[in-house]
Amino acid sequence: MAAPLTLLLIVAVTIRAVLFRSSWAELISERVEVVSPLNAWKRVVEGLALLDLGVSPYSGDVFHETPFMIYLFHFVVDYAEIVFMVTDGITAVALYLSIQTYNKNVFRKQKYALESDRYPADCLELLRSPKEMFYIPLKVAMFYLLNPFTILSCVAKSTCGLNNAIIALFILCTLKGSALLSGILLALATYQSIYPLTLFAPALLFFLQRLYIPVNLRRSSFWFFTLQYAFIYVGSLVVITGLSFFLLGSWDFIPSVYGFIFSVPDLTPNIGLFWYFFAEMFEHFRLFFICVFQINVFFYTIPLSIKLKEHPVFLIFMQIAIISIFKSYPTVGDVALYMAFLPAWSHLYRFLRNIFLVSCVLLACSALFPVLWHLWIYAGSANSNFYYAITLLFNFGQVKSLNLISHFT
Amino acid sequence: MGLLSDPSRRKVLTGLLTRLNTPICIVCYLAGIVWFMGLAFEPFTLRTYMSENAMGSTMVEERFSSGERALSLAKEFDAHKRKAGGMPVEWLVKAMQSRGLEVFTQSFSRKLPFPDENKERYMVRGTNVYGILRAPRAPRTEALVITAPCSPGNTNNQAVALLLALAQYFRNQIYWAKDIIFLVNEHDLIGTQAWLEGYHHTNITEYISGSLRGRAGSIQAALSLELSSDVITSLDLVLEGLNGQLPNLDLANLFYAFCQKLGVLCTIQGKLQRNDWDTAEGYTHAAQTMMLMVLKQACGRSWGDHGLFLRYHIEAASVRGINSFRHYKTDATTIGRLLEGMVRKLNNLLERLHQSYFFYLLPSLSRFVSIGYYMPAFGLLAVILLLRALDLWVHLGAPALAAVDGVTEAEQPSSPGVLTVLTPVVISHLTGVALYLLPVHLQEMAVEHFPVSETEAVVLTAIAIYTAGLALPHNTQRLLSGEGTEQGWKVLKLTALLYLAVLLGCTALINFSLGFILAVTLVPITASITPALYALVMVLLSPAFTILYCVFIYQELIEAPVSVSEGWMLFLSVISQGILDHALYGSLVYPLLALFIYPCWLMFWNILFWN
């Protein structure tokens, strides 16, 4: 499968290179659907300039990236376009390998279950054959690389691509069974934006399942492994945070990055749900609603983990989807990451009842975002309500599609 | 969504939709057309009213009296214009300076992509002259613009002269709260575009112009004046701007209110309002006025110098004086008073005009149709596409759901490879890109090989590429023979229907008239297309023919019907003007048609030749 994957990578790189060289690149890097105050390239350049001047890059409330990101770009800022294309390639290859591993696991389990005659007769049509599953990893990589959302995100040089790469590598390491690497990468992903914290539970469930440790709160083996994994995770997080302190010599980055993500001070319109709400909010109630909105992101972890503890990979997918819908500054790059997983469950599509309606809604909303932005900002004939209506509809479509897909289990 | 998740009710609903699909589609189409035509019927429209409080309650007594002086100035301007062979820049600068304005000039130059045969220009070089009347006791944060074009020949002399007379009169008043800019632009729209780009420091198109040295704050409103005779019989209001954008309805209401007050006949689309709405002639008159507005809005060009201001969120309208054969004539003093009144009311504004409608249709100057009333007409047409798409989805999904007998049946291809659908899509869009880029780029080559002028080369290349695209399906089908026949065209039709629905929806939001006209011709043919349909019907309803029909209908409506050959020449000039408008002012109609609508139509054309 190396040849089709290489061809896919070449096609993807060509498309991105062509767009980088055209006049569309500046236009795309200013679109609010593609970049947010957290991951805009303009802000990275601003932070680098401040760093070169010897001033803390976090002064002035422009720059909200982590110190690791600053130092990475300090070295590669001249090759930024290549870095982002390589990042997309890494994400695609990581997704490819992880879905390949996942399919192998699933097929093995299916074989054992068939041999021990555990499937009722009418489920036979759901069985997957190796031939069907052969192309799924390639389809997943294709869904990620050739997704217009990913291409837009890459051409805009939004650091969301780097975050996606870290999460994809984390999924790969989890599926390969390496708890150490998985913990370290999860810590790195959490360090970048706090929300991947919720991926701790599905990763833990996956490892427990893999090591045949039953999820029983009274068993000591369960606690032993949980504490091990938590120790790796928290330890890496502490080390990374400490390293960041030593890189820049101050704790400025904590309020600038994590305080910014949690308290949502910047209300630039984006495809998320926060901006309009908090623009209308009275100051008195702001803290209460911040807490409500942020708890909303983390809240679904516990019920979903209880319900889906037999299917940790599916749980990872659901968690990533929930993060990208409800986080404080979502962009289309976040949406592209979880959309890439959809081919992995393609054999179950016939049971999706309203998929047509939902995908039409998502398609129409994606097309209407720039139109209503133009009518609001440039023509002056619409106002923020129109744009927020499309945002709401887009998020409703995403939630509905998650709802439909959750019927798989 | 209980209705959609309960399987038995769902089956009943989908069964109903598939059985009654064609009747529902036909009913929706007829309902959409009837709704649209019914919009002009007077009881269904609303009377216009002034929405902005700041403009409504003040009593203004106009005292402008220098109409005669303006007319003698017009003769002087004409003489100097002839002597200078273009814009008499020094005379204008001196005239404005002697009236106490701060005068600045801006020179600009532009090379058109190909010669414009309507206005006979190719390398345009000109100067704009503008004078700023500073508000005596106000902070200089806001401005109003009054502009008159300097046109070659005998046109618009009185407009420039009235501008200067108004400037002199305004200079002596103390009540101005905003600065007033009096702009005389050369080469009509090109000059206005250069001035606006210089004023706002934007660079939308590749003008080479000096930056403006004098500025006056953010412009709140603009009026453009076109006056070519000493006395007029009526004043025509022109609202349609670039890309079908319209100014706030309050500006039209303001104009109408002052015409009523001063007893000036006012028209829109050149047609006078009638009072007999309950007769057939009255209704057809209103319907004709509305159709003229729809056609003018759909072609996306700016029908007066004001049209380019709208893009900068400046409410602007053009006032055109018409001298026809009526007994009652209005002199220049009354026009001056009308403009004085309008500018004084605009002076009272506290914020930009935003209270009234931005999207409307005008069957007459005192009646309007707002977006809430005309959008359902388009919605009914768009719903046909969605119903058809739903019907196709159900048909495509049905064989997969029916095959429940064993694992062997699960291998049935419910969707032919992505390649069968992807290839027509990619090839159609590449043809669209060719239609967009090649006509202008290949004009030198075409002029070398054929005995045509550059403009004709561009237009004929565009038509040639359009027709060449019609021959494509034969070739692509030969390349991919035998890949999923029956299902293949249905999947392509489904994709194309959804694409067309999204495209028409987005177009209708920005420019309702363009979206509606395209929907009227494209929706019936695309909803009913199968490989067995006649190719001729499809060609007759293609976008190019839609433009041709619109040209003929427009000529009929302005009571200047043309023969077939003249119509064809007009059609060619419409195409060249469309390409020029896109290159000069950033009009979006040509790129939309070439890059999106034409490839979409080509995808449907592919279905015709599927077998």
PDB file of C-alpha atoms in Angstrom, chain A residues 144-375:
ATOM      1  CA  TYR A 144      -7.741  13.860   5.753  1.00  0.00           C
ATOM      2  CA  LEU A 145      -5.357  15.083   3.059  1.00  0.00           C
ATOM      3  CA  LEU A 146      -7.861  15.968   0.361  1.00  0.00           C
ATOM      4  CA  ASN A 147     -10.457  17.446   2.674  1.00  0.00           C
ATOM      5  CA  PRO A 148     -10.954  21.086   1.635  1.00  0.00           C
ATOM      6  CA  PHE A 149     -10.948  22.042   5.326  1.00  0.00           C
ATOM      7  CA  THR A 150      -7.478  20.584   5.803  1.00  0.00           C
ATOM      8  CA  ILE A 151      -6.170  22.204   2.637  1.00  0.00           C
ATOM      9  CA  LEU A 152      -7.530  25.591   3.711  1.00  0.00           C
ATOM     10  CA  SER A 153      -6.042  25.167   7.152  1.00  0.00           C
ATOM     11  CA  CYS A 154      -2.639  24.266   5.720  1.00  0.00           C
ATOM     12  CA  VAL A 155      -2.596  27.116   3.192  1.00  0.00           C
ATOM     13  CA  ALA A 156      -3.508  29.573   5.959  1.00  0.00           C
ATOM     14  CA  LYS A 157      -0.566  28.218   7.969  1.00  0.00           C
ATOM     15  CA  SER A 158      -2.733  27.743  10.990  1.00  0.00           C
ATOM     16  CA  THR A 159      -0.938  25.883  13.782  1.00  0.00           C
ATOM     17  CA  CYS A 160      -4.036  23.734  14.127  1.00  0.00           C
ATOM     18  CA  GLY A 161      -2.246  21.424  11.690  1.00  0.00           C
ATOM     19  CA  LEU A 162       0.524  20.879  14.220  1.00  0.00           C
ATOM     20  CA  ASN A 163      -1.993  20.152  16.966  1.00  0.00           C
ATOM     21  CA  ASN A 164      -3.696  17.630  14.691  1.00  0.00           C
ATOM     22  CA  ALA A 165      -0.341  15.974  13.999  1.00  0.00           C
ATOM     23  CA  ILE A 166       0.348  15.548  17.704  1.00  0.00           C
ATOM     24  CA  ILE A 167      -3.101  14.062  18.310  1.00  0.00           C
ATOM     25  CA  ALA A 168      -2.696  11.718  15.319  1.00  0.00           C
ATOM     26  CA  LEU A 169       0.688  10.536  16.602  1.00  0.00           C
ATOM     27  CA  PHE A 170      -0.872  10.043  20.020  1.00  0.00           C
ATOM     28  CA  ILE A 171      -3.579   7.832  18.485  1.00  0.00           C
ATOM     29  CA  LEU A 172      -0.928   5.863  16.594  1.00  0.00           C
ATOM     30  CA  CYS A 173       1.138   5.250  19.704  1.00  0.00           C
ATOM     31  CA  THR A 174      -1.925   4.265  21.687  1.00  0.00           C
ATOM     32  CA  LEU A 175      -3.051   1.774  19.061  1.00  0.00           C
ATOM     33  CA  LYS A 176       0.432   0.337  18.804  1.00  0.00           C
ATOM     34  CA  GLY A 177       0.334  -0.258  22.538  1.00  0.00           C
ATOM     35  CA  SER A 178       3.182   1.925  23.752  1.00  0.00           C
ATOM     36  CA  ALA A 179       1.912   3.488  26.975  1.00  0.00           C
ATOM     37  CA  LEU A 180       4.998   5.623  27.503  1.00  0.00           C
ATOM     38  CA  LEU A 181       4.940   7.325  24.135  1.00  0.00           C
ATOM     39  CA  SER A 182       1.180   7.653  24.263  1.00  0.00           C
ATOM     40  CA  GLY A 183       1.378   9.372  27.636  1.00  0.00           C
ATOM     41  CA  ILE A 184       4.094  11.734  26.492  1.00  0.00           C
ATOM     42  CA  LEU A 185       2.250  12.668  23.293  1.00  0.00           C
ATOM     43  CA  LEU A 186      -1.000  13.155  25.146  1.00  0.00           C
ATOM     44  CA  ALA A 187       0.811  15.450  27.558  1.00  0.00           C
ATOM     45  CA  LEU A 188       2.180  17.376  24.588  1.00  0.00           C
ATOM     46  CA  ALA A 189      -1.304  17.642  23.060  1.00  0.00           C
ATOM     47  CA  THR A 190      -2.746  18.822  26.365  1.00  0.00           C
ATOM     48  CA  TYR A 191       0.055  21.316  26.715  1.00  0.00           C
ATOM     49  CA  GLN A 192      -0.836  22.747  23.289  1.00  0.00           C
ATOM     50  CA  SER A 193      -4.543  23.196  23.977  1.00  0.00           C
ATOM     51  CA  ILE A 194      -6.054  21.898  27.165  1.00  0.00           C
ATOM     52  CA  TYR A 195      -8.982  20.010  25.693  1.00  0.00           C
ATOM     53  CA  PRO A 196      -7.157  16.749  24.742  1.00  0.00           C
ATOM     54  CA  LEU A 197      -7.152  16.117  28.498  1.00  0.00           C
ATOM     55  CA  THR A 198     -10.431  14.298  27.858  1.00  0.00           C
ATOM     56  CA  LEU A 199      -8.593  11.794  25.652  1.00  0.00           C
ATOM     57  CA  PHE A 200      -6.931  10.365  28.768  1.00  0.00           C
ATOM     58  CA  ALA A 201      -9.975   8.230  29.546  1.00  0.00           C
ATOM     59  CA  PRO A 202     -10.299   6.485  26.136  1.00  0.00           C
ATOM     60  CA  ALA A 203      -6.529   5.892  25.953  1.00  0.00           C
ATOM     61  CA  LEU A 204      -6.621   4.366  29.421  1.00  0.00           C
ATOM     62  CA  LEU A 205      -9.584   2.166  28.468  1.00  0.00           C
ATOM     63  CA  PHE A 206      -7.762   1.035  25.331  1.00  0.00           C
ATOM     64  CA  PHE A 207      -4.672   0.003  27.253  1.00  0.00           C
ATOM     65  CA  LEU A 208      -6.747  -1.795  29.886  1.00  0.00           C
ATOM     66  CA  GLN A 209      -8.574  -3.675  27.150  1.00  0.00           C
ATOM     67  CA  ARG A 210      -5.333  -4.519  25.401  1.00  0.00           C
ATOM     68  CA  LEU A 211      -3.689  -5.820  28.566  1.00  0.00           C
ATOM     69  CA  TYR A 212      -6.834  -7.754  29.500  1.00  0.00           C
ATOM     70  CA  ILE A 213      -7.241  -5.852  32.743  1.00  0.00           C
ATOM     71  CA  PRO A 214     -10.943  -5.702  33.625  1.00  0.00           C
ATOM     72  CA  VAL A 215     -12.334  -2.266  34.356  1.00  0.00           C
ATOM     73  CA  ASN A 216     -13.338  -2.963  37.913  1.00  0.00           C
ATOM     74  CA  LEU A 217     -12.818  -0.330  40.542  1.00  0.00           C
ATOM     75  CA  ARG A 218     -12.158  -2.958  43.191  1.00  0.00           C
ATOM     76  CA  ARG A 219      -9.359  -4.697  41.342  1.00  0.00           C
ATOM     77  CA  SER A 220      -5.868  -3.671  42.250  1.00  0.00           C
ATOM     78  CA  SER A 221      -4.521  -4.375  38.745  1.00  0.00           C
ATOM     79  CA  PHE A 222      -6.856  -1.683  37.401  1.00  0.00           C
ATOM     80  CA  TRP A 223      -5.577   0.894  39.873  1.00  0.00           C
ATOM     81  CA  PHE A 224      -1.992  -0.170  39.358  1.00  0.00           C
ATOM     82  CA  PHE A 225      -2.107   0.430  35.636  1.00  0.00           C
ATOM     83  CA  THR A 226      -4.174   3.579  35.916  1.00  0.00           C
ATOM     84  CA  LEU A 227      -1.711   5.066  38.332  1.00  0.00           C
ATOM     85  CA  GLN A 228       1.168   4.080  36.058  1.00  0.00           C
ATOM     86  CA  TYR A 229      -0.394   5.718  33.048  1.00  0.00           C
ATOM     87  CA  ALA A 230      -1.473   8.766  35.021  1.00  0.00           C
ATOM     88  CA  PHE A 231       2.019   9.094  36.383  1.00  0.00           C
ATOM     89  CA  ILE A 232       3.508   9.018  32.880  1.00  0.00           C
ATOM     90  CA  TYR A 233       0.975  11.556  31.685  1.00  0.00           C
ATOM     91  CA  VAL A 234       1.141  13.974  34.594  1.00  0.00           C
ATOM     92  CA  GLY A 235       4.876  13.604  34.855  1.00  0.00           C
ATOM     93  CA  SER A 236       5.398  14.456  31.177  1.00  0.00           C
ATOM     94  CA  LEU A 237       3.043  17.394  31.527  1.00  0.00           C
ATOM     95  CA  VAL A 238       4.997  18.725  34.507  1.00  0.00           C
ATOM     96  CA  VAL A 239       8.310  18.235  32.696  1.00  0.00           C
ATOM     97  CA  ILE A 240       7.034  19.975  29.559  1.00  0.00           C
ATOM     98  CA  THR A 241       5.610  22.882  31.531  1.00  0.00           C
ATOM     99  CA  GLY A 242       8.838  23.196  33.491  1.00  0.00           C
ATOM    100  CA  LEU A 243      10.863  23.170  30.291  1.00  0.00           C
ATOM    101  CA  SER A 244       8.678  25.957  28.917  1.00  0.00           C
ATOM    102  CA  PHE A 245       9.362  27.981  32.004  1.00  0.00           C
ATOM    103  CA  PHE A 246      13.082  27.582  31.498  1.00  0.00           C
ATOM    104  CA  LEU A 247      12.828  28.357  27.772  1.00  0.00           C
ATOM    105  CA  LEU A 248      11.325  31.768  28.291  1.00  0.00           C
ATOM    106  CA  GLY A 249      12.294  32.399  31.883  1.00  0.00           C
ATOM    107  CA  SER A 250       8.837  33.311  33.142  1.00  0.00           C
ATOM    108  CA  TRP A 251       5.407  31.876  33.836  1.00  0.00           C
ATOM    109  CA  ASP A 252       3.796  34.402  31.462  1.00  0.00           C
ATOM    110  CA  PHE A 253       2.668  31.699  29.120  1.00  0.00           C
ATOM    111  CA  ILE A 254       0.217  30.165  31.568  1.00  0.00           C
ATOM    112  CA  PRO A 255      -2.234  33.072  31.738  1.00  0.00           C
ATOM    113  CA  SER A 256      -1.603  33.925  28.079  1.00  0.00           C
ATOM    114  CA  VAL A 257      -2.282  30.470  26.726  1.00  0.00           C
ATOM    115  CA  TYR A 258      -4.417  28.576  29.229  1.00  0.00           C
ATOM    116  CA  GLY A 259      -6.028  31.606  30.776  1.00  0.00           C
ATOM    117  CA  PHE A 260      -6.918  32.760  27.271  1.00  0.00           C
ATOM    118  CA  ILE A 261      -8.443  29.416  26.319  1.00  0.00           C
ATOM    119  CA  PHE A 262     -10.511  29.241  29.484  1.00  0.00           C
ATOM    120  CA  SER A 263     -11.641  32.818  29.943  1.00  0.00           C
ATOM    121  CA  VAL A 264     -12.350  33.567  26.242  1.00  0.00           C
ATOM    122  CA  PRO A 265     -11.569  37.281  26.273  1.00  0.00           C
ATOM    123  CA  ASP A 266     -11.319  37.622  22.485  1.00  0.00           C
ATOM    124  CA  LEU A 267     -14.722  37.562  20.844  1.00  0.00           C
ATOM    125  CA  THR A 268     -13.729  37.513  17.168  1.00  0.00           C
ATOM    126  CA  PRO A 269     -16.412  35.595  15.263  1.00  0.00           C
ATOM    127  CA  ASN A 270     -15.503  32.019  14.409  1.00  0.00           C
ATOM    128  CA  ILE A 271     -17.349  28.763  13.790  1.00  0.00           C
ATOM    129  CA  GLY A 272     -17.810  28.134  17.500  1.00  0.00           C
ATOM    130  CA  LEU A 273     -20.595  28.903  19.887  1.00  0.00           C
ATOM    131  CA  PHE A 274     -18.850  31.172  22.381  1.00  0.00           C
ATOM    132  CA  TRP A 275     -18.377  34.490  20.619  1.00  0.00           C
ATOM    133  CA  TYR A 276     -21.936  35.659  20.097  1.00  0.00           C
ATOM    134  CA  PHE A 277     -23.073  34.553  23.514  1.00  0.00           C
ATOM    135  CA  PHE A 278     -20.345  36.352  25.337  1.00  0.00           C
ATOM    136  CA  ALA A 279     -20.717  39.451  23.200  1.00  0.00           C
ATOM    137  CA  GLU A 280     -24.256  39.759  24.540  1.00  0.00           C
ATOM    138  CA  MET A 281     -23.409  38.783  28.098  1.00  0.00           C
ATOM    139  CA  PHE A 282     -23.470  41.136  31.055  1.00  0.00           C
ATOM    140  CA  GLU A 283     -20.221  41.198  32.995  1.00  0.00           C
ATOM    141  CA  HIS A 284     -21.949  40.043  36.163  1.00  0.00           C
ATOM    142  CA  PHE A 285     -22.818  36.650  34.689  1.00  0.00           C
ATOM    143  CA  ARG A 286     -19.729  36.145  32.617  1.00  0.00           C
ATOM    144  CA  LEU A 287     -17.893  33.867  35.047  1.00  0.00           C
ATOM    145  CA  PHE A 288     -20.931  31.664  35.504  1.00  0.00           C
ATOM    146  CA  PHE A 289     -21.427  31.143  31.786  1.00  0.00           C
ATOM    147  CA  ILE A 290     -17.726  30.605  31.158  1.00  0.00           C
ATOM    148  CA  CYS A 291     -17.847  27.790  33.691  1.00  0.00           C
ATOM    149  CA  VAL A 292     -20.996  26.353  32.119  1.00  0.00           C
ATOM    150  CA  PHE A 293     -19.595  26.423  28.593  1.00  0.00           C
ATOM    151  CA  GLN A 294     -16.236  24.970  29.564  1.00  0.00           C
ATOM    152  CA  ILE A 295     -17.745  22.233  31.715  1.00  0.00           C
ATOM    153  CA  ASN A 296     -19.835  21.338  28.670  1.00  0.00           C
ATOM    154  CA  VAL A 297     -16.700  20.267  26.802  1.00  0.00           C
ATOM    155  CA  PHE A 298     -15.408  18.033  29.560  1.00  0.00           C
ATOM    156  CA  PHE A 299     -18.722  16.770  30.796  1.00  0.00           C
ATOM    157  CA  TYR A 300     -19.441  14.183  28.141  1.00  0.00           C
ATOM    158  CA  THR A 301     -16.290  12.195  28.936  1.00  0.00           C
ATOM    159  CA  ILE A 302     -17.726  10.290  31.904  1.00  0.00           C
ATOM    160  CA  PRO A 303     -21.040   9.089  30.444  1.00  0.00           C
ATOM    161  CA  LEU A 304     -19.439   8.274  27.092  1.00  0.00           C
ATOM    162  CA  SER A 305     -16.612   6.348  28.768  1.00  0.00           C
ATOM    163  CA  ILE A 306     -19.095   4.325  30.757  1.00  0.00           C
ATOM    164  CA  LYS A 307     -21.203   3.583  27.693  1.00  0.00           C
ATOM    165  CA  LEU A 308     -18.414   2.954  25.229  1.00  0.00           C
ATOM    166  CA  LYS A 309     -15.841   1.219  27.382  1.00  0.00           C
ATOM    167  CA  GLU A 310     -15.804  -1.760  25.019  1.00  0.00           C
ATOM    168  CA  HIS A 311     -14.959   0.463  22.042  1.00  0.00           C
ATOM    169  CA  PRO A 312     -12.155   2.773  23.069  1.00  0.00           C
ATOM    170  CA  VAL A 313     -11.121   3.748  19.536  1.00  0.00           C
ATOM    171  CA  PHE A 314     -14.664   4.834  18.775  1.00  0.00           C
ATOM    172  CA  LEU A 315     -14.598   6.720  22.064  1.00  0.00           C
ATOM    173  CA  ILE A 316     -11.442   8.547  20.964  1.00  0.00           C
ATOM    174  CA  PHE A 317     -13.225   9.574  17.775  1.00  0.00           C
ATOM    175  CA  MET A 318     -16.275  10.808  19.687  1.00  0.00           C
ATOM    176  CA  GLN A 319     -14.106  12.765  22.119  1.00  0.00           C
ATOM    177  CA  ILE A 320     -12.177  14.474  19.348  1.00  0.00           C
ATOM    178  CA  ALA A 321     -15.465  15.378  17.691  1.00  0.00           C
ATOM    179  CA  ILE A 322     -16.904  16.787  20.899  1.00  0.00           C
ATOM    180  CA  ILE A 323     -13.770  18.802  21.537  1.00  0.00           C
ATOM    181  CA  SER A 324     -13.823  20.303  18.061  1.00  0.00           C
ATOM    182  CA  ILE A 325     -17.488  21.293  18.331  1.00  0.00           C
ATOM    183  CA  PHE A 326     -17.531  22.731  21.822  1.00  0.00           C
ATOM    184  CA  LYS A 327     -14.059  24.164  22.291  1.00  0.00           C
ATOM    185  CA  SER A 328     -13.669  27.865  22.771  1.00  0.00           C
ATOM    186  CA  TYR A 329     -11.958  28.715  19.454  1.00  0.00           C
ATOM    187  CA  PRO A 330     -12.694  25.981  16.921  1.00  0.00           C
ATOM    188  CA  THR A 331     -11.595  26.150  13.315  1.00  0.00           C
ATOM    189  CA  VAL A 332     -12.249  23.979  10.308  1.00  0.00           C
ATOM    190  CA  GLY A 333      -8.913  22.220  10.841  1.00  0.00           C
ATOM    191  CA  ASP A 334     -10.325  20.677  14.026  1.00  0.00           C
ATOM    192  CA  VAL A 335     -13.386  19.487  12.141  1.00  0.00           C
ATOM    193  CA  ALA A 336     -11.215  17.907   9.461  1.00  0.00           C
ATOM    194  CA  LEU A 337      -9.423  15.702  11.990  1.00  0.00           C
ATOM    195  CA  TYR A 338     -12.457  13.819  13.161  1.00  0.00           C
ATOM    196  CA  MET A 339     -14.043  13.734   9.711  1.00  0.00           C
ATOM    197  CA  ALA A 340     -11.014  11.749   8.560  1.00  0.00           C
ATOM    198  CA  PHE A 341     -12.108   8.818  10.719  1.00  0.00           C
ATOM    199  CA  LEU A 342     -15.438   8.313   9.037  1.00  0.00           C
ATOM    200  CA  PRO A 343     -14.323   5.697   6.451  1.00  0.00           C
ATOM    201  CA  ALA A 344     -13.229   3.410   9.274  1.00  0.00           C
ATOM    202  CA  TRP A 345     -16.871   2.632   9.935  1.00  0.00           C
ATOM    203  CA  SER A 346     -18.100   2.743   6.341  1.00  0.00           C
ATOM    204  CA  HIS A 347     -19.651  -0.698   6.482  1.00  0.00           C
ATOM    205  CA  LEU A 348     -22.244   0.645   8.874  1.00  0.00           C
ATOM    206  CA  TYR A 349     -23.425   3.515   6.680  1.00  0.00           C
ATOM    207  CA  ARG A 350     -26.554   1.799   5.531  1.00  0.00           C
ATOM    208  CA  PHE A 351     -27.833   2.133   9.056  1.00  0.00           C
ATOM    209  CA  LEU A 352     -27.433   5.884   9.117  1.00  0.00           C
ATOM    210  CA  ARG A 353     -30.931   7.103   8.545  1.00  0.00           C
ATOM    211  CA  ASN A 354     -30.637  10.825   8.144  1.00  0.00           C
ATOM    212  CA  ILE A 355     -27.128  11.056   6.799  1.00  0.00           C
ATOM    213  CA  PHE A 356     -28.346  12.740   3.606  1.00  0.00           C
ATOM    214  CA  LEU A 357     -30.082  15.564   5.416  1.00  0.00           C
ATOM    215  CA  VAL A 358     -27.208  16.104   7.819  1.00  0.00           C
ATOM    216  CA  SER A 359     -24.522  16.122   5.151  1.00  0.00           C
ATOM    217  CA  CYS A 360     -26.591  18.558   3.044  1.00  0.00           C
ATOM    218  CA  VAL A 361     -26.856  20.851   6.062  1.00  0.00           C
ATOM    219  CA  LEU A 362     -23.097  20.719   6.669  1.00  0.00           C
ATOM    220  CA  LEU A 363     -22.333  21.302   2.987  1.00  0.00           C
ATOM    221  CA  ALA A 364     -24.738  24.219   2.713  1.00  0.00           C
ATOM    222  CA  CYS A 365     -23.419  25.815   5.901  1.00  0.00           C
ATOM    223  CA  SER A 366     -19.811  25.561   4.753  1.00  0.00           C
ATOM    224  CA  ALA A 367     -20.795  27.355   1.548  1.00  0.00           C
ATOM    225  CA  LEU A 368     -22.863  29.959   3.367  1.00  0.00           C
ATOM    226  CA  PHE A 369     -20.167  30.987   5.871  1.00  0.00           C
ATOM    227  CA  PRO A 370     -18.216  33.221   3.458  1.00  0.00           C
ATOM    228  CA  VAL A 371     -21.419  34.537   1.834  1.00  0.00           C
ATOM    229  CA  LEU A 372     -22.942  35.748   5.093  1.00  0.00           C
ATOM    230  CA  TRP A 373     -19.623  37.094   6.289  1.00  0.00           C
ATOM    231  CA  HIS A 374     -19.432  39.151   3.108  1.00  0.00           C
ATOM    232  CA  LEU A 375     -22.987  40.398   3.575  1.00  0.00           C
TER     233      LEU A 375
END
